[in-house]
């Protein structure tokens, strides 16, 4: 009747500003989905019927607050490289959309070795398709390890030793999201024969290793270590007797057979003559790697009391995060903290007198990467006099300090402390002579 009469019953009609999306994080993810997508913006509401739209698929949000929405990314079953993501408070009116892209699906074709020995550092090569940087590996309940991605078909992962035998699940992660559709396991056995020690060495050869066997090998002529690679190459080096069950040998140089290679996976055993034929002992996993050259250390000096954290950077190779990772100050060995495949931190040892140390790094306890310059430990300086003893607060003042055990350095600093407020000010200094 033209608005003269209205019904007694009524319905609620919501009027809100249309929500707006300003950012999407992350803007890409795995093809199998399951990872969270966070939408930032304004006007989001948890009622009456909030929905995320990912491409053509409607998804219930995991979390909604006025300026943020979290949705679970769907699987990319239809092969889209990217989709549009939008949000609605009521399932009818939709926000603007932002683009979200999918990584190509990752697949693992081979893991080597797939069976390992308890108590030995774990290092595996994973072959597959569509690998990329920013991937992590996780072995059972161990913490994640950053994958070393060689190319889109090969990557390496390293873990501390396992302590118990059994099947352990291997995951490849992007953030917290699994990238694998299929389940993969590594098998760990108790050691029947002790493995080669160390279990890895320089690709340039010359690493002295020990190989143990279950059988007693008496003094015989022609005992050698035999290295067999995945590529069916075989290398041999003569072995020296350590005891009846242990022999040592130097690893061969692999650079001519494998130029421009960072990792070579192999197995090693002892070849020897028995009464009937040539025998080969049980093979133990062994791999060759390119060890870095030391590019720099910082700082280059510290007090004789020790405790200076020295950062060592390498180039053209990798250090493994192994239980044997160490720094050597001369012949004095100290433990090292692994920062990255080309960076470790060491703590300088205590010395009884000023000393010049040659600094080296080893991740297997034998092969050394040595820095060409010295790390210098000096006696703590003592200041006897200051001249002048006063200056102007409104201008810079040149102050001369005279004392003992003042050593030349590229990073000399002077500290000024306000006795009233305990505020410290540090400025650069210049050494004129050692007094």
Short mmCIF file of C-alpha atoms in Angstrom, two decimals:
data_model
loop_
_atom_site.label_atom_id
_atom_site.label_comp_id
_atom_site.label_asym_id
_atom_site.label_seq_id
_atom_site.Cartn_x
_atom_site.Cartn_y
_atom_site.Cartn_z
CA UNK A 1 0.00 0.00 0.00
CA UNK A 2 2.88 2.32 -0.72
CA UNK A 3 4.56 2.05 2.67
CA UNK A 4 1.56 2.88 4.82
CA UNK A 5 1.26 -0.46 6.56
CA UNK A 6 4.08 -2.83 7.67
CA UNK A 7 4.06 -6.42 8.94
CA UNK A 8 4.43 -7.12 12.64
CA UNK A 9 7.15 -9.71 12.05
CA UNK A 10 10.62 -8.66 11.01
CA UNK A 11 14.04 -10.06 10.02
CA UNK A 12 17.52 -8.76 10.81
CA UNK A 13 19.45 -7.29 7.88
CA UNK A 14 23.16 -6.62 8.50
CA UNK A 15 24.78 -3.52 7.03
CA UNK A 16 28.58 -3.45 7.12
CA UNK A 17 31.35 -1.91 5.12
CA UNK A 18 32.62 -4.35 2.51
CA UNK A 19 35.85 -5.95 3.81
CA UNK A 20 39.10 -5.18 2.00
CA UNK A 21 42.20 -7.36 1.60
CA UNK A 22 45.51 -5.46 1.57
CA UNK A 23 48.05 -8.31 1.79
CA UNK A 24 48.38 -12.10 1.53
CA UNK A 25 51.12 -14.08 3.33
CA UNK A 26 52.54 -16.29 2.01
CA UNK A 27 51.79 -15.49 -1.62
CA UNK A 28 52.77 -19.01 -2.75
CA UNK A 29 52.74 -22.53 -1.36
CA UNK A 30 52.88 -26.29 -2.07
CA UNK A 31 50.61 -28.01 -4.59
CA UNK A 32 49.27 -30.40 -1.94
CA UNK A 33 47.90 -27.47 0.10
CA UNK A 34 47.27 -27.75 3.86
CA UNK A 35 49.33 -24.65 4.69
CA UNK A 36 47.79 -21.54 6.23
CA UNK A 37 47.21 -18.39 4.18
CA UNK A 38 46.92 -15.15 6.18
CA UNK A 39 44.86 -12.30 4.73
CA UNK A 40 45.45 -8.84 6.21
CA UNK A 41 43.02 -5.95 5.74
CA UNK A 42 39.93 -4.48 7.36
CA UNK A 43 36.23 -5.15 7.87
CA UNK A 44 36.50 -8.90 8.51
CA UNK A 45 33.78 -10.46 10.70
CA UNK A 46 33.21 -13.90 12.17
CA UNK A 47 29.44 -13.75 11.50
CA UNK A 48 27.06 -14.47 9.93
CA UNK A 49 28.76 -16.85 7.43
CA UNK A 50 32.46 -16.08 6.84
CA UNK A 51 34.08 -17.86 3.91
CA UNK A 52 37.37 -17.86 2.02
CA UNK A 53 37.26 -18.37 -1.73
CA UNK A 54 40.42 -19.94 -3.15
CA UNK A 55 39.98 -20.10 -6.89
CA UNK A 56 36.56 -21.76 -7.25
CA UNK A 57 36.76 -23.58 -3.93
CA UNK A 58 35.00 -22.26 -0.81
CA UNK A 59 36.93 -22.83 2.43
CA UNK A 60 35.89 -22.18 6.04
CA UNK A 61 38.37 -19.81 7.73
CA UNK A 62 40.54 -21.13 10.54
CA UNK A 63 40.65 -17.78 12.34
CA UNK A 64 38.90 -14.42 11.92
CA UNK A 65 39.48 -11.08 13.58
CA UNK A 66 38.69 -7.56 12.25
CA UNK A 67 42.05 -7.05 10.53
CA UNK A 68 43.18 -10.64 9.84
CA UNK A 69 41.81 -13.89 8.44
CA UNK A 70 43.57 -17.25 8.28
CA UNK A 71 42.43 -19.80 5.67
CA UNK A 72 43.75 -23.27 4.84
CA UNK A 73 45.06 -23.50 1.28
CA UNK A 74 43.29 -26.20 -0.78
CA UNK A 75 45.06 -28.80 -2.91
CA UNK A 76 45.91 -27.84 -6.46
CA UNK A 77 44.34 -30.84 -8.17
CA UNK A 78 43.57 -29.13 -11.48
CA UNK A 79 47.09 -27.90 -12.19
CA UNK A 80 46.55 -24.14 -11.82
CA UNK A 81 49.78 -22.19 -11.46
CA UNK A 82 47.95 -19.49 -9.48
CA UNK A 83 44.50 -18.74 -8.07
CA UNK A 84 42.64 -15.67 -6.77
CA UNK A 85 41.91 -15.57 -3.02
CA UNK A 86 39.02 -13.52 -1.60
CA UNK A 87 36.93 -13.34 1.60
CA UNK A 88 33.27 -12.81 2.43
CA UNK A 89 31.52 -12.11 5.72
CA UNK A 90 28.27 -13.62 4.46
CA UNK A 91 29.13 -15.84 1.49
CA UNK A 92 27.48 -13.36 -0.91
CA UNK A 93 29.47 -10.12 -1.03
CA UNK A 94 33.19 -10.70 -1.65
CA UNK A 95 36.28 -8.62 -1.10
CA UNK A 96 38.82 -7.75 -3.72
CA UNK A 97 41.06 -10.74 -4.54
CA UNK A 98 44.82 -11.23 -4.40
CA UNK A 99 46.84 -13.80 -6.33
CA UNK A 100 48.27 -16.95 -4.71
CA UNK A 101 50.56 -19.26 -6.69
CA UNK A 102 51.46 -22.94 -6.28
CA UNK A 103 54.87 -24.58 -6.31
CA UNK A 104 55.12 -27.54 -8.69
CA UNK A 105 54.54 -30.77 -6.78
CA UNK A 106 57.69 -32.24 -5.22
CA UNK A 107 58.39 -35.94 -5.65
CA UNK A 108 61.19 -38.06 -4.16
CA UNK A 109 62.61 -40.71 -6.48
CA UNK A 110 65.55 -42.03 -4.46
CA UNK A 111 67.22 -41.63 -1.05
CA UNK A 112 70.81 -42.74 -0.57
CA UNK A 113 71.73 -44.29 1.67
CA UNK A 114 68.32 -45.54 2.78
CA UNK A 115 69.77 -47.78 5.49
CA UNK A 116 72.26 -46.45 8.02
CA UNK A 117 74.02 -47.38 11.23
CA UNK A 118 73.01 -46.19 14.70
CA UNK A 119 75.51 -43.82 16.30
CA UNK A 120 76.89 -42.34 13.06
CA UNK A 121 76.23 -38.82 11.69
CA UNK A 122 73.39 -39.02 9.18
CA UNK A 123 74.03 -37.59 5.73
CA UNK A 124 71.70 -38.47 2.85
CA UNK A 125 71.32 -37.53 -0.80
CA UNK A 126 67.74 -37.10 -2.01
CA UNK A 127 66.95 -37.33 -5.72
CA UNK A 128 63.62 -36.18 -7.13
CA UNK A 129 61.91 -33.37 -9.01
CA UNK A 130 61.00 -29.72 -8.39
CA UNK A 131 63.27 -29.07 -5.38
CA UNK A 132 63.86 -25.41 -4.48
CA UNK A 133 65.62 -23.31 -1.84
CA UNK A 134 63.93 -22.80 1.56
CA UNK A 135 63.20 -26.51 2.04
CA UNK A 136 63.91 -28.33 5.31
CA UNK A 137 64.30 -32.01 6.17
CA UNK A 138 62.98 -33.60 9.34
CA UNK A 139 63.93 -37.08 10.52
CA UNK A 140 61.54 -38.55 13.05
CA UNK A 141 61.26 -36.23 16.05
CA UNK A 142 64.64 -34.57 15.46
CA UNK A 143 64.71 -30.84 14.89
CA UNK A 144 64.51 -29.61 11.32
CA UNK A 145 67.67 -29.34 9.27
CA UNK A 146 68.08 -26.89 6.40
CA UNK A 147 68.35 -28.78 3.14
CA UNK A 148 71.34 -28.06 0.91
CA UNK A 149 69.64 -27.84 -2.49
CA UNK A 150 72.09 -28.50 -5.33
CA UNK A 151 69.54 -28.13 -8.15
CA UNK A 152 65.87 -28.94 -8.78
CA UNK A 153 66.66 -32.67 -8.83
CA UNK A 154 69.19 -33.12 -5.99
CA UNK A 155 69.51 -32.04 -2.37
CA UNK A 156 71.40 -33.16 0.74
CA UNK A 157 70.32 -33.31 4.37
CA UNK A 158 72.43 -33.89 7.50
CA UNK A 159 71.34 -34.89 11.01
CA UNK A 160 73.00 -35.90 14.31
CA UNK A 161 73.35 -39.66 14.93
CA UNK A 162 70.29 -41.74 15.73
CA UNK A 163 70.49 -43.59 19.03
CA UNK A 164 67.98 -46.41 18.42
CA UNK A 165 67.48 -48.86 15.53
CA UNK A 166 64.23 -48.93 13.54
CA UNK A 167 62.32 -47.23 10.74
CA UNK A 168 62.34 -43.43 10.97
CA UNK A 169 60.05 -41.21 8.90
CA UNK A 170 61.67 -38.61 6.64
CA UNK A 171 59.76 -35.40 5.90
CA UNK A 172 60.53 -32.59 3.47
CA UNK A 173 59.04 -29.37 4.80
CA UNK A 174 58.36 -25.87 3.59
CA UNK A 175 57.92 -23.95 6.83
CA UNK A 176 55.76 -26.33 8.87
CA UNK A 177 54.00 -27.84 5.84
CA UNK A 178 54.91 -31.28 4.49
CA UNK A 179 55.69 -31.21 0.78
CA UNK A 180 55.40 -34.97 0.21
CA UNK A 181 52.34 -37.00 -0.76
CA UNK A 182 54.04 -40.36 -0.14
CA UNK A 183 55.70 -41.56 3.07
CA UNK A 184 59.44 -42.26 3.09
CA UNK A 185 61.49 -43.98 5.79
CA UNK A 186 65.15 -44.50 6.60
CA UNK A 187 66.16 -47.78 8.24
CA UNK A 188 68.66 -47.71 11.10
CA UNK A 189 70.55 -50.82 12.22
CA UNK A 190 72.74 -51.55 15.19
CA UNK A 191 76.34 -51.79 14.01
CA UNK A 192 77.41 -55.36 13.34
CA UNK A 193 80.68 -54.15 11.91
CA UNK A 194 82.02 -50.80 12.92
CA UNK A 195 81.67 -48.37 10.00
CA UNK A 196 84.51 -46.51 8.42
CA UNK A 197 85.78 -43.73 10.64
CA UNK A 198 85.45 -40.97 9.85
CA UNK A 199 82.45 -41.66 7.59
CA UNK A 200 83.24 -38.79 5.22
CA UNK A 201 86.32 -37.06 3.85
CA UNK A 202 87.70 -34.60 1.34
CA UNK A 203 86.85 -35.03 -2.33
CA UNK A 204 90.49 -34.17 -2.95
CA UNK A 205 91.53 -37.34 -1.14
CA UNK A 206 94.17 -37.85 1.52
CA UNK A 207 91.78 -38.49 4.45
CA UNK A 208 93.16 -41.24 6.70
CA UNK A 209 90.28 -43.56 7.65
CA UNK A 210 90.00 -46.75 9.66
CA UNK A 211 87.93 -49.68 8.40
CA UNK A 212 86.93 -52.46 10.78
CA UNK A 213 85.76 -55.96 9.88
CA UNK A 214 84.12 -58.79 11.80
CA UNK A 215 86.65 -61.29 10.46
CA UNK A 216 90.24 -61.35 11.67
CA UNK A 217 92.50 -60.50 8.74
CA UNK A 218 95.99 -61.71 9.49
CA UNK A 219 99.09 -60.21 7.91
CA UNK A 220 98.57 -60.56 4.19
CA UNK A 221 99.95 -58.98 1.07
CA UNK A 222 97.70 -56.77 -1.01
CA UNK A 223 95.07 -55.67 1.52
CA UNK A 224 93.41 -52.53 0.18
CA UNK A 225 90.44 -50.25 0.76
CA UNK A 226 87.92 -50.44 -2.06
CA UNK A 227 85.60 -47.47 -2.69
CA UNK A 228 82.53 -48.10 -4.87
CA UNK A 229 80.41 -45.14 -5.99
CA UNK A 230 76.78 -45.04 -7.12
CA UNK A 231 78.04 -44.38 -10.63
CA UNK A 232 79.79 -47.81 -10.59
CA UNK A 233 83.28 -46.33 -10.32
CA UNK A 234 85.71 -48.33 -8.18
CA UNK A 235 88.81 -46.88 -6.52
CA UNK A 236 91.40 -48.66 -4.41
CA UNK A 237 94.13 -47.55 -2.04
CA UNK A 238 96.58 -49.68 -0.10
CA UNK A 239 95.73 -50.45 3.54
CA UNK A 240 97.96 -50.64 6.61
CA UNK A 241 97.25 -52.92 9.53
CA UNK A 242 96.05 -51.25 12.74
CA UNK A 243 95.16 -54.51 14.50
CA UNK A 244 93.68 -57.88 13.47
CA UNK A 245 90.28 -56.33 12.70
CA UNK A 246 91.20 -52.75 11.85
CA UNK A 247 93.05 -51.38 8.84
CA UNK A 248 93.74 -47.81 7.80
CA UNK A 249 94.10 -46.24 4.38
CA UNK A 250 94.13 -42.87 2.67
CA UNK A 251 91.13 -41.97 0.53
CA UNK A 252 91.69 -41.44 -3.21
CA UNK A 253 91.46 -38.12 -5.03
CA UNK A 254 88.06 -38.03 -6.76
CA UNK A 255 88.33 -34.67 -8.55
CA UNK A 256 89.44 -36.04 -11.92
CA UNK A 257 86.55 -38.52 -12.10
CA UNK A 258 84.01 -36.10 -10.64
CA UNK A 259 84.92 -32.51 -11.61
CA UNK A 260 82.74 -29.66 -10.29
CA UNK A 261 81.05 -31.97 -7.75
CA UNK A 262 80.29 -31.13 -4.11
CA UNK A 263 79.20 -34.58 -2.86
CA UNK A 264 80.04 -38.14 -3.94
CA UNK A 265 78.32 -41.00 -2.13
CA UNK A 266 80.15 -44.33 -1.96
CA UNK A 267 80.72 -47.44 0.11
CA UNK A 268 84.06 -48.67 1.39
CA UNK A 269 85.31 -52.12 2.36
CA UNK A 270 88.54 -54.12 2.58
CA UNK A 271 89.68 -56.27 -0.31
CA UNK A 272 92.03 -59.08 0.70
CA UNK A 273 93.13 -62.57 -0.36
CA UNK A 274 91.86 -65.61 1.50
CA UNK A 275 92.88 -69.25 1.04
CA UNK A 276 90.40 -69.67 -1.79
CA UNK A 277 89.76 -66.33 -3.51
CA UNK A 278 89.82 -62.56 -3.35
CA UNK A 279 87.43 -61.38 -0.64
CA UNK A 280 85.61 -58.10 0.01
CA UNK A 281 84.47 -57.24 3.54
CA UNK A 282 81.03 -55.84 4.27
CA UNK A 283 80.76 -52.34 2.83
CA UNK A 284 80.23 -49.27 5.02
CA UNK A 285 78.69 -45.99 3.79
CA UNK A 286 81.24 -43.28 3.04
CA UNK A 287 80.96 -40.03 1.17
CA UNK A 288 83.34 -37.50 -0.26
CA UNK A 289 82.69 -33.78 -0.08
CA UNK A 290 84.30 -30.55 -1.12
CA UNK A 291 85.69 -28.86 2.01
CA UNK A 292 85.82 -25.05 2.08
CA UNK A 293 88.88 -22.89 2.03
CA UNK A 294 88.92 -20.42 4.93
CA UNK A 295 88.15 -16.98 3.56
CA UNK A 296 88.29 -14.90 6.75
CA UNK A 297 88.23 -14.92 10.53
CA UNK A 298 86.87 -12.15 12.75
CA UNK A 299 88.10 -10.78 15.03
CA UNK A 300 91.75 -11.40 14.27
CA UNK A 301 92.91 -10.92 17.88
CA UNK A 302 91.82 -11.37 21.48
CA UNK A 303 93.12 -11.45 25.07
CA UNK A 304 95.24 -14.30 26.44
CA UNK A 305 92.45 -15.04 28.91
CA UNK A 306 90.57 -16.62 25.96
CA UNK A 307 86.81 -16.65 25.47
CA UNK A 308 86.81 -14.59 22.27
CA UNK A 309 84.12 -15.79 19.84
CA UNK A 310 85.90 -16.10 16.50
CA UNK A 311 83.72 -16.37 13.39
CA UNK A 312 85.31 -18.39 10.58
CA UNK A 313 83.95 -18.04 7.04
CA UNK A 314 84.74 -20.44 4.24
CA UNK A 315 84.24 -20.53 0.48
CA UNK A 316 84.05 -23.14 -2.30
CA UNK A 317 82.79 -26.07 -0.24
CA UNK A 318 80.72 -27.07 2.81
CA UNK A 319 81.32 -27.90 6.46
CA UNK A 320 78.95 -30.49 7.89
CA UNK A 321 77.16 -30.03 11.20
CA UNK A 322 78.81 -33.17 12.59
CA UNK A 323 79.71 -34.27 16.10
CA UNK A 324 83.39 -33.88 15.13
CA UNK A 325 83.12 -30.24 14.03
CA UNK A 326 86.09 -28.45 15.62
CA UNK A 327 88.41 -25.49 15.40
CA UNK A 328 92.13 -25.81 15.92
CA UNK A 329 94.26 -23.03 17.35
CA UNK A 330 97.61 -24.44 16.37
CA UNK A 331 97.35 -28.05 17.59
CA UNK A 332 94.86 -27.18 20.34
CA UNK A 333 91.39 -28.44 19.49
CA UNK A 334 88.19 -26.67 20.61
CA UNK A 335 84.57 -27.43 19.75
CA UNK A 336 82.89 -25.30 17.07
CA UNK A 337 79.31 -24.12 16.63
CA UNK A 338 77.88 -24.71 13.14
CA UNK A 339 76.20 -21.57 11.73
CA UNK A 340 75.88 -22.53 8.06
CA UNK A 341 77.67 -24.80 5.55
CA UNK A 342 80.30 -22.06 5.12
CA UNK A 343 80.37 -20.48 8.61
CA UNK A 344 81.32 -21.66 12.11
CA UNK A 345 81.98 -19.97 15.46
CA UNK A 346 84.89 -20.96 17.72
CA UNK A 347 85.91 -19.78 21.19
CA UNK A 348 89.59 -18.93 21.57
CA UNK A 349 91.45 -20.95 24.24
CA UNK A 350 93.26 -19.54 27.26
CA UNK A 351 96.99 -18.91 26.86
CA UNK A 352 99.69 -18.21 29.44
CA UNK A 353 101.45 -15.65 27.22
CA UNK A 354 100.91 -13.63 24.04
CA UNK A 355 100.60 -16.13 21.19
CA UNK A 356 100.11 -16.22 17.42
CA UNK A 357 97.78 -19.07 16.42
CA UNK A 358 97.18 -20.65 13.04
CA UNK A 359 93.40 -21.23 12.92
CA UNK A 360 91.93 -24.27 11.15
CA UNK A 361 88.49 -25.90 10.92
CA UNK A 362 87.67 -29.60 10.59
CA UNK A 363 84.30 -31.34 10.46
CA UNK A 364 85.70 -34.89 10.57
CA UNK A 365 88.62 -34.42 12.98
CA UNK A 366 91.23 -35.07 10.30
CA UNK A 367 90.91 -32.82 7.22
CA UNK A 368 91.81 -29.21 8.03
CA UNK A 369 90.78 -25.98 6.32
CA UNK A 370 93.47 -23.50 7.42
CA UNK A 371 93.49 -19.71 7.47
CA UNK A 372 96.62 -18.19 5.98
CA UNK A 373 96.94 -15.40 8.58
CA UNK A 374 97.34 -15.66 12.37
CA UNK A 375 94.95 -15.11 15.25
CA UNK A 376 96.87 -13.09 17.85
CA UNK A 377 96.32 -13.34 21.60
CA UNK A 378 97.67 -10.42 23.55
CA UNK A 379 98.20 -9.39 27.16
CA UNK A 380 95.37 -7.18 28.38
CA UNK A 381 96.52 -3.54 28.04
CA UNK A 382 97.16 -1.42 31.13
CA UNK A 383 96.75 2.38 31.08
CA UNK A 384 99.14 4.49 33.21
CA UNK A 385 98.34 8.04 32.19
CA UNK A 386 95.93 10.21 30.20
CA UNK A 387 96.82 13.49 28.54
CA UNK A 388 95.17 15.95 28.71
CA UNK A 389 93.14 15.20 31.79
CA UNK A 390 90.25 17.47 30.88
CA UNK A 391 88.53 18.84 27.76
CA UNK A 392 85.59 20.79 26.47
CA UNK A 393 82.16 19.14 26.47
CA UNK A 394 81.10 21.15 23.43
CA UNK A 395 83.95 20.02 21.14
CA UNK A 396 85.94 16.94 20.15
CA UNK A 397 89.16 16.39 22.11
CA UNK A 398 92.19 14.32 21.12
CA UNK A 399 93.32 12.29 24.13
CA UNK A 400 96.58 10.32 24.39
CA UNK A 401 96.68 7.17 26.55
CA UNK A 402 100.04 5.78 27.69
CA UNK A 403 100.39 2.26 29.08
CA UNK A 404 101.66 -1.30 28.55
CA UNK A 405 100.69 -4.11 26.17
CA UNK A 406 98.90 -1.85 23.69
CA UNK A 407 98.79 -3.77 20.42
CA UNK A 408 98.18 -2.67 16.86
CA UNK A 409 94.72 -3.54 15.59
CA UNK A 410 92.24 -2.48 12.91
CA UNK A 411 89.48 -2.20 15.50
CA UNK A 412 90.93 -0.18 18.40
CA UNK A 413 88.22 1.39 20.59
CA UNK A 414 88.25 3.77 23.55
CA UNK A 415 85.49 3.61 26.14
CA UNK A 416 84.35 6.67 28.10
CA UNK A 417 82.09 6.13 31.10
CA UNK A 418 80.08 8.85 32.80
CA UNK A 419 80.78 8.32 36.55
CA UNK A 420 77.46 9.92 37.45
CA UNK A 421 75.14 8.00 35.12
CA UNK A 422 77.29 4.94 34.21
CA UNK A 423 76.53 5.71 30.57
CA UNK A 424 79.17 4.35 28.16
CA UNK A 425 80.40 5.96 24.96
CA UNK A 426 82.71 4.02 22.59
CA UNK A 427 84.83 5.79 19.98
CA UNK A 428 87.49 4.69 17.50
CA UNK A 429 91.14 4.94 18.49
CA UNK A 430 94.50 4.95 16.69
CA UNK A 431 97.64 3.11 17.89
CA UNK A 432 100.85 5.19 17.56
CA UNK A 433 103.15 2.64 19.22
CA UNK A 434 102.84 -0.21 21.70
CA UNK A 435 103.09 2.11 24.72
#
